[in-house]
XYZ file of C-alpha atoms in Angstrom:
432
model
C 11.435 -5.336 -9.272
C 10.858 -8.270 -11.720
C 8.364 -11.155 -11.878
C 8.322 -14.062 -13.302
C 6.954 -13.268 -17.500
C 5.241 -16.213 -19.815
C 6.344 -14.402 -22.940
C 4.573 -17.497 -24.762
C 0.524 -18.282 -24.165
C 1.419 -22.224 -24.498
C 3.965 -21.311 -21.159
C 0.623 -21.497 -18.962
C -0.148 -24.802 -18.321
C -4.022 -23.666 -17.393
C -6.864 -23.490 -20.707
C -8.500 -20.607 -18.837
C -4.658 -18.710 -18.041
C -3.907 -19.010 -21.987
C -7.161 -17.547 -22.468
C -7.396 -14.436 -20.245
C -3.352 -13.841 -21.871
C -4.711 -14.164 -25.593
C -7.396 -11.697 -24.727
C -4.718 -9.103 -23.134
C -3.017 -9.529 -26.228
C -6.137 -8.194 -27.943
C -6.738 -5.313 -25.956
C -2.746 -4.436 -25.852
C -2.753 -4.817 -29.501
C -6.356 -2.168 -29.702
C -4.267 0.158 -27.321
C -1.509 0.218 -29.837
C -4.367 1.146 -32.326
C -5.874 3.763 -30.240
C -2.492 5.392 -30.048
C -1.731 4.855 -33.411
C -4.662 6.788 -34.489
C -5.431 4.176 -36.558
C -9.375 4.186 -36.248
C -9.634 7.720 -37.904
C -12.919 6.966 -38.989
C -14.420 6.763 -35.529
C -17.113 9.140 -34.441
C -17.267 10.973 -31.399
C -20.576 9.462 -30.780
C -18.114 6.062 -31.677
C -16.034 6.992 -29.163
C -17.978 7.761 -26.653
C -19.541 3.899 -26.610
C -15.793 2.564 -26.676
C -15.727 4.341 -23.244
C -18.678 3.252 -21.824
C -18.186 -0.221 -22.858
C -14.521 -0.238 -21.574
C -16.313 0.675 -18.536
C -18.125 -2.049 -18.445
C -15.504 -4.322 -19.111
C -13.239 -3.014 -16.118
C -15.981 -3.909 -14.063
C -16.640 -7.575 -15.392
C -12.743 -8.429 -15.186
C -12.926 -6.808 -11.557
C -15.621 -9.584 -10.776
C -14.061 -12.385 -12.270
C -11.101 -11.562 -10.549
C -13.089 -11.413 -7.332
C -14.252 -15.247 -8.316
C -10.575 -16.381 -8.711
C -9.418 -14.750 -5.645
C -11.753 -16.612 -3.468
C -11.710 -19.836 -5.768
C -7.674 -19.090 -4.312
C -8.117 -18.470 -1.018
C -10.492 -21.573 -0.575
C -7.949 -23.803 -1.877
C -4.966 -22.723 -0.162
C -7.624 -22.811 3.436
C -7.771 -26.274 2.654
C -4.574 -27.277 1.808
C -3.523 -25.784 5.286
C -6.032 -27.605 6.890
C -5.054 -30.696 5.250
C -1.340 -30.213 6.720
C -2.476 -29.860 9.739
C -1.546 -25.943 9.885
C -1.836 -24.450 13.404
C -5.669 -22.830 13.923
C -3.614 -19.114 14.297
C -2.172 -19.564 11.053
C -4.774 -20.598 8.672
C -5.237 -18.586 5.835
C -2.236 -16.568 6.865
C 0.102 -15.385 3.778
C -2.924 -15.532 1.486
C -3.402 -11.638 1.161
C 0.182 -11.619 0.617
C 0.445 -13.893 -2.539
C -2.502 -11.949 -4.174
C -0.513 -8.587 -3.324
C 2.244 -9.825 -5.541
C 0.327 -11.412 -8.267
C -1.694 -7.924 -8.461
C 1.423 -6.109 -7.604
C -0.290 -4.486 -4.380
C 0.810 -4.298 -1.025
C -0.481 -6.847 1.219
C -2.822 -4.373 3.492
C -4.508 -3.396 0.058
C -5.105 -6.898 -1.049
C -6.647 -7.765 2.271
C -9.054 -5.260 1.183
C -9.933 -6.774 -2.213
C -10.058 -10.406 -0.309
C -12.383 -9.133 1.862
C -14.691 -7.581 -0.847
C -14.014 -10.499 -2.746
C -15.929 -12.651 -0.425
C -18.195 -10.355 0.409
C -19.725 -10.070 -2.883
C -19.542 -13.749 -3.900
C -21.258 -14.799 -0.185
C -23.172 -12.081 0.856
C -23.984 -9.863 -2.031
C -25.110 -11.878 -5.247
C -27.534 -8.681 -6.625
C -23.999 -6.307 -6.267
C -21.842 -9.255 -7.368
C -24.172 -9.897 -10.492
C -24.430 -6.318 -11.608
C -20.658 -6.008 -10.918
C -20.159 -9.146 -13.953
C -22.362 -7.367 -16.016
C -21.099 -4.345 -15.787
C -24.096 -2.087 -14.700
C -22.113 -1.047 -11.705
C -18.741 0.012 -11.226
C -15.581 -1.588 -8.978
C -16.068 1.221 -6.862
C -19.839 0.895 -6.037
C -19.707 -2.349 -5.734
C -16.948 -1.759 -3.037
C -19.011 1.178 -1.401
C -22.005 -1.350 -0.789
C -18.959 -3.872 1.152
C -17.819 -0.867 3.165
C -21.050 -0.078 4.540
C -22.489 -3.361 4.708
C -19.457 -4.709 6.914
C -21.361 -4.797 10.045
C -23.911 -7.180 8.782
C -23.990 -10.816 9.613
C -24.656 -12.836 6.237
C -28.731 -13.329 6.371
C -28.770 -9.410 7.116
C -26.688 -8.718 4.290
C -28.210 -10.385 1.535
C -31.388 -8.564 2.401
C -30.130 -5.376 2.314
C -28.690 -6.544 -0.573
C -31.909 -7.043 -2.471
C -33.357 -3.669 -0.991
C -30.457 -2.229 -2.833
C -31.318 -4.022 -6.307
C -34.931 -3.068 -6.193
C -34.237 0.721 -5.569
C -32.383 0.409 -9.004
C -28.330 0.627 -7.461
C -27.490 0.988 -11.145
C -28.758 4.163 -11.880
C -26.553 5.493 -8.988
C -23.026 7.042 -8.658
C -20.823 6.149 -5.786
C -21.218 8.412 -3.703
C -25.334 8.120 -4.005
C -25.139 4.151 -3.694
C -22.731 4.284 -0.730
C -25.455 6.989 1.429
C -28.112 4.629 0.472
C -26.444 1.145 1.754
C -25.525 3.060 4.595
C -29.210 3.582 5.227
C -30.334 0.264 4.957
C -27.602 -1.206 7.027
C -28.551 1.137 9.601
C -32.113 0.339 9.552
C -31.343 -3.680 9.266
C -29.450 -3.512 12.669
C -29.918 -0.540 14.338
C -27.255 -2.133 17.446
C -24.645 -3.655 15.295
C -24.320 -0.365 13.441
C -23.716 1.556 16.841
C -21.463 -0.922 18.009
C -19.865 -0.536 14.807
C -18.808 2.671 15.920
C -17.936 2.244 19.194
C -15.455 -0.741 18.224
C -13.599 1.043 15.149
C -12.644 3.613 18.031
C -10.085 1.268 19.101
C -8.601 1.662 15.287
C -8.185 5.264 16.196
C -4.131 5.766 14.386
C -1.966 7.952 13.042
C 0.141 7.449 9.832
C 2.141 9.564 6.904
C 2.422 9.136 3.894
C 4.726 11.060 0.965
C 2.676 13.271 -1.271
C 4.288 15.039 -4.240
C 6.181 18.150 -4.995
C 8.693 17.045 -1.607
C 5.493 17.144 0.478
C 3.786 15.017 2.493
C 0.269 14.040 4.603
C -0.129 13.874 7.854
C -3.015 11.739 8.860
C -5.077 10.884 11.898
C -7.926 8.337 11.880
C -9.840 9.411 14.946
C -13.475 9.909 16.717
C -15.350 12.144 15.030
C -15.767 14.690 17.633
C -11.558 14.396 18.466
C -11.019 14.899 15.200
C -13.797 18.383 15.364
C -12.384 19.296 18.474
C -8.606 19.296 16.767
C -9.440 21.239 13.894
C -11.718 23.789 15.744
C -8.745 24.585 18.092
C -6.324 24.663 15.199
C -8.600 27.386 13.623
C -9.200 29.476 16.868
C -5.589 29.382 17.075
C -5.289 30.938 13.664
C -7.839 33.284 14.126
C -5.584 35.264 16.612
C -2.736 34.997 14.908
C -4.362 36.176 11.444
C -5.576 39.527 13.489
C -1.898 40.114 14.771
C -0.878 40.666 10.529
C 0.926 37.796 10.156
C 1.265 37.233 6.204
C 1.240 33.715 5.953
C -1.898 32.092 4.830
C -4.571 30.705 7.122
C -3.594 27.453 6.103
C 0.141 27.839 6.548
C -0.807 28.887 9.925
C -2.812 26.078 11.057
C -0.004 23.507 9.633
C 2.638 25.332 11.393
C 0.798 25.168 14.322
C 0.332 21.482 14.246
C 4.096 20.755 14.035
C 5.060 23.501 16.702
C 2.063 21.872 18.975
C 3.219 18.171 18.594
C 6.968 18.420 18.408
C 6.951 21.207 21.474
C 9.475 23.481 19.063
C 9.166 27.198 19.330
C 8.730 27.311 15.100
C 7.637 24.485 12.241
C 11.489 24.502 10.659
C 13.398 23.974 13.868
C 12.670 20.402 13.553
C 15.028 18.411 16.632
C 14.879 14.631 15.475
C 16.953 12.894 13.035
C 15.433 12.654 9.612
C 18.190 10.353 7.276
C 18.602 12.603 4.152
C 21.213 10.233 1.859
C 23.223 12.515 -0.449
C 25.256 11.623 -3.511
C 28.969 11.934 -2.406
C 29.571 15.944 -3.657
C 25.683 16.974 -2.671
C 26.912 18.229 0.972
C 29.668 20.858 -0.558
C 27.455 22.278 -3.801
C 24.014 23.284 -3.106
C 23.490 23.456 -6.648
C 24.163 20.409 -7.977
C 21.610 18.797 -10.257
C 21.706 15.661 -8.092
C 19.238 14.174 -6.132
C 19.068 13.523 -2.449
C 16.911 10.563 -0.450
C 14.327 11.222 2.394
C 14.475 7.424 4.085
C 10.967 5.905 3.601
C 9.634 9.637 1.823
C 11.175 9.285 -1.311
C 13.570 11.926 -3.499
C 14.474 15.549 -2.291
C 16.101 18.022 -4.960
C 19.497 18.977 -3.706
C 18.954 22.807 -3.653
C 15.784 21.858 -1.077
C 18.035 19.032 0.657
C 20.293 21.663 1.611
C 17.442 24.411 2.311
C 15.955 21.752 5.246
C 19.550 21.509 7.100
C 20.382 25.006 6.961
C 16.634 26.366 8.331
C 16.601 23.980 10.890
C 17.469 25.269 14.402
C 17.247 21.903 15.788
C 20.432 18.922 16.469
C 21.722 18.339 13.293
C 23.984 15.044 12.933
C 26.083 14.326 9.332
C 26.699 10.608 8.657
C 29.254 9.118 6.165
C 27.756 6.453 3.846
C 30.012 4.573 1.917
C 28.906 2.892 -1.128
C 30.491 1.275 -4.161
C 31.367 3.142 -7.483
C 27.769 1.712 -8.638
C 26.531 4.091 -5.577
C 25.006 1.371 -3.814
C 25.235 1.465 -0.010
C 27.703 -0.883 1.467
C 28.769 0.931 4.948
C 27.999 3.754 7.334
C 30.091 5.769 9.575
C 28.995 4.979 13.104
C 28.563 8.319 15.146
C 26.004 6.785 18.108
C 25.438 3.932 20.029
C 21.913 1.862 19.161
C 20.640 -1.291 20.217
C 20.403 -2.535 16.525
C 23.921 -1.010 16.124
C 25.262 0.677 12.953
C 24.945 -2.897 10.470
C 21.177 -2.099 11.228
C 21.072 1.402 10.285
C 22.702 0.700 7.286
C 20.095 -1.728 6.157
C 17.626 0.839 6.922
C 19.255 3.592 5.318
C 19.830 1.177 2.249
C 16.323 -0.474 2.127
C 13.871 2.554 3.224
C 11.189 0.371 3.003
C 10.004 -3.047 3.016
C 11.766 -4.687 0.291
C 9.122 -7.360 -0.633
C 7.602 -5.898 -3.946
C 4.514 -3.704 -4.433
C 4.572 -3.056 -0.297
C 6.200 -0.299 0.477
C 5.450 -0.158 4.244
C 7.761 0.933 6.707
C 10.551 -1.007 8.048
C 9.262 -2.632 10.991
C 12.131 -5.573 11.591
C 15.821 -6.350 9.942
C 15.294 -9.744 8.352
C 17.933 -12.559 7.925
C 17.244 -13.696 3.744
C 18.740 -17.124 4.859
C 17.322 -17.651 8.043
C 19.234 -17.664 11.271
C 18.647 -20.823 12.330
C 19.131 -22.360 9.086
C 23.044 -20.913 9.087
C 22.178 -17.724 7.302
C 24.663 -14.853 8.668
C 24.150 -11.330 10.259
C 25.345 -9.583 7.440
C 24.562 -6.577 5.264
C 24.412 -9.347 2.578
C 22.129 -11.213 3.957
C 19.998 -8.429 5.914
C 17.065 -6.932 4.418
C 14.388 -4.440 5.501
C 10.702 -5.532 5.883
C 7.400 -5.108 7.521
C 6.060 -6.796 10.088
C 3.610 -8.923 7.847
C 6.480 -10.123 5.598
C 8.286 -11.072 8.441
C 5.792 -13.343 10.039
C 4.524 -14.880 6.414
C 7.757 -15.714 5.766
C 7.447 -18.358 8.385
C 4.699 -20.247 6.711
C 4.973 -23.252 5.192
C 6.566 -23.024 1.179
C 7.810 -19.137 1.505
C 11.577 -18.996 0.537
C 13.799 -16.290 0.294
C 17.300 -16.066 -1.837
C 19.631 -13.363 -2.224
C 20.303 -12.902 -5.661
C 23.247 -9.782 -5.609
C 24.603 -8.634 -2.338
C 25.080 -6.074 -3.564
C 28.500 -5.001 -2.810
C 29.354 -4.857 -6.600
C 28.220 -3.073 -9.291
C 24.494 -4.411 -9.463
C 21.853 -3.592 -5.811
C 20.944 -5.570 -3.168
C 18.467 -8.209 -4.589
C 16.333 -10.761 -3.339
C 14.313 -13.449 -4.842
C 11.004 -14.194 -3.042
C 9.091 -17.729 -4.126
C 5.896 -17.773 -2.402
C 4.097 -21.770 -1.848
C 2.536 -21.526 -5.827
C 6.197 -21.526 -7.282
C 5.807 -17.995 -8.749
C 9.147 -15.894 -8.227
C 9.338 -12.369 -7.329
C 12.080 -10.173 -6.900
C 12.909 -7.246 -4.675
C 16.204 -5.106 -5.330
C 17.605 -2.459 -3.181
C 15.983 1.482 -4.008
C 18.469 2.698 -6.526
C 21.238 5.490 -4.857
C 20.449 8.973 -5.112
């Protein structure tokens, strides 16, 4: 991924841009200091106060980020109303354009938005000792979290109960159980209807985790989620007492597979996962090469090869072909799909949503050129992307332009201008 880089201060045409670059041009030149060892002559004691003042100053630039962002968001509100933007859509793509600029994906700067406004409308005490620095980013984003249920009047009272109990003298965890308790006792009925309406949030999701793992989560009630784990555990109880040798918590994840998939054991997993392998992968198990979980990330041959020969479930080889670069540029067909084999091979090539910093699953096959502005149903002009990117996309002053089609020696890339001019782009996960 690339963005577009002022390498000069005078490129930004903004007094306060040039400003905020000179002073990252301080602190990357102290970095090169610190790691220089240059400051020998520093004290521990010295030390020390660089920390806590760093601290500080990660805080501040949090809040005057939080300033821009809804200085941002404000504008680009009333631009839309201005055009005459449909009610549905206003303020739609916004979360997006600050993912990009903070190289996030779009569901995590939704979050920072929303705290964004949140301190600058509803909590001044939090926002103020956020600028100074006498609370951290992630206090000040505990007191949001449990404060959510609030309308604005409520807030900013329980707001000022939390600056007279001191909220600076507390850690996170501390600050967070004591906004709790004064949103509670603010509205008593909005907090309990709080509850009862995030049930309808109840999800489940995975995520990779390192070392070829990965977590399997679900967001649910709290007495589903006690009533799952107390079954998992009886479970293991009886088969600890039988000798089994694995460990209790080997068990109880073994169990959850077997129980959800309906397989007689964890490994004899019967769906398709798409494991990409270099070329010579499938016929030397020891080759130093790397094979590709799609949308998990890298698997070391020797363990690519250990998952298809434990399984006792349908296992299904597919040819992809792919230029001398290794990039993916055709796929074998073995199956009939709706979305046909042009749209597995996106998928298989893309993994995940190709608009930078997202990484969320591939939720539709996108046209770069649109359709119905002549663009064509081809690999070359197919990409992978969530369902947010999709729909953005639509909004007034969002372009997309492929940059390599990658059916050469350089990926699949794609240059994304969002309605501010900025230019991101978004190439193709490199071949295993």
């Amino acid at each position: 991924m690339a963005l577009r880089v002022v390498d000069e201060v005078e490129g930004l045409p903004h007094p306060a841009s040039r400003r905020l670059c000179s002073l990252l041009d301080e602190l990357a030149s102290l970095t090169a200091d610190a790691l220089g060892g240059v400051d020998d002559e520093s004290s521990e004691a010295d030390l020390v106060d660089q920390i806590a003042v760093l601290e500080r100053l990660r805080a501040a630039v949090a809040a005057v980020q939080a300033a821009t962002v809804v200085r941002f968001a404000r504008a680009r509100v009333e631009r839309q109303l201005a055009l005459d933007v449909h009610p549905r859509d206003v303020g739609r793509g916004i979360a997006e354009e600050i993912g990009l600029a903070c190289r996030l994906s779009p569901t995590a700067a939704a979050r920072r938005l929303s705290s964004a406004r949140a301190w600058w409308f509803d909590l001044p005490q939090t926002y103020a000792a956020l600028s100074s620095g006498a609370v951290s980013e992630q206090t000040a984003e505990a007191v949001v979290t449990e404060t959510r249920h609030l309308d604005g009047a409520t807030r900013r009272a329980a707001d000022a109960r939390l600056h007279a109990a001191d909220l600076t003298a507390k850690g996170v965890r501390d600050a967070a159980a004591l906004a709790r308790r004064y949103a509670y006792e603010a509205d008593r009925e909005a907090y309990v209807a709080r509850g009862r309406h995030e049930r309808k949030h109840r999800r489940v999701g995975l995520r990779p985790a390192p070392d070829t793992m990965s977590v399997l989560s679900g967001y649910l009630p709290v007495e589903q989620g006690v009533a799952c784990l107390a079954a998992l555990r009886r479970h293991t109880d009886g088969v600890v007492a039988t000798g089994d040798e694995r460990t209790r918590g080997q068990i109880m994840a073994d169990t959850l597979v077997e129980r959800l998939t309906g397989q007689a054991t964890a490994t004899d997993v019967p769906v398709e996962v798409q494991i990409v392998m270099p070329a010579e992968l499938p016929t030397d198990p020891h080759s130093s090469r790397t094979a590709t979980i799609a949308g998990a990330g890298p698997l070391p041959g020797p363990l690519a090869h250990a998952v298809v020969d434990a399984s006792g479930g349908v296992k299904r080889w597919r040819i992809v072909h792919a230029t001398l670069a290794g990039h993916v540029v055709g796929l074998e067909a073995r199956r009939r799909r709706f979305t046909g084999p042009l749209g597995d091979l996106i998928a298989v090539r893309d993994q995940t949503c190709r608009e930078p910093f997202c990484g969320a699953p591939v939720r539709h096959l996108d046209h770069v050129t649109r359709y119905a502005d002549g663009g064509e149903t081809t690999l070359a002009n197919g990409r992978g992307v969530c369902a947010r990117h999709n729909l953005v996309r639509e909004q007034p002053g969002w372009t997309a332009t492929v940059v390599h089609d990658g059916l050469g020696e350089q990926p699949h890339t794609v240059r994304t201008t969002t309605p501010t001019g900025h230019h991101y782009t978004g190439r193709a996960p490199d071949p295993p």
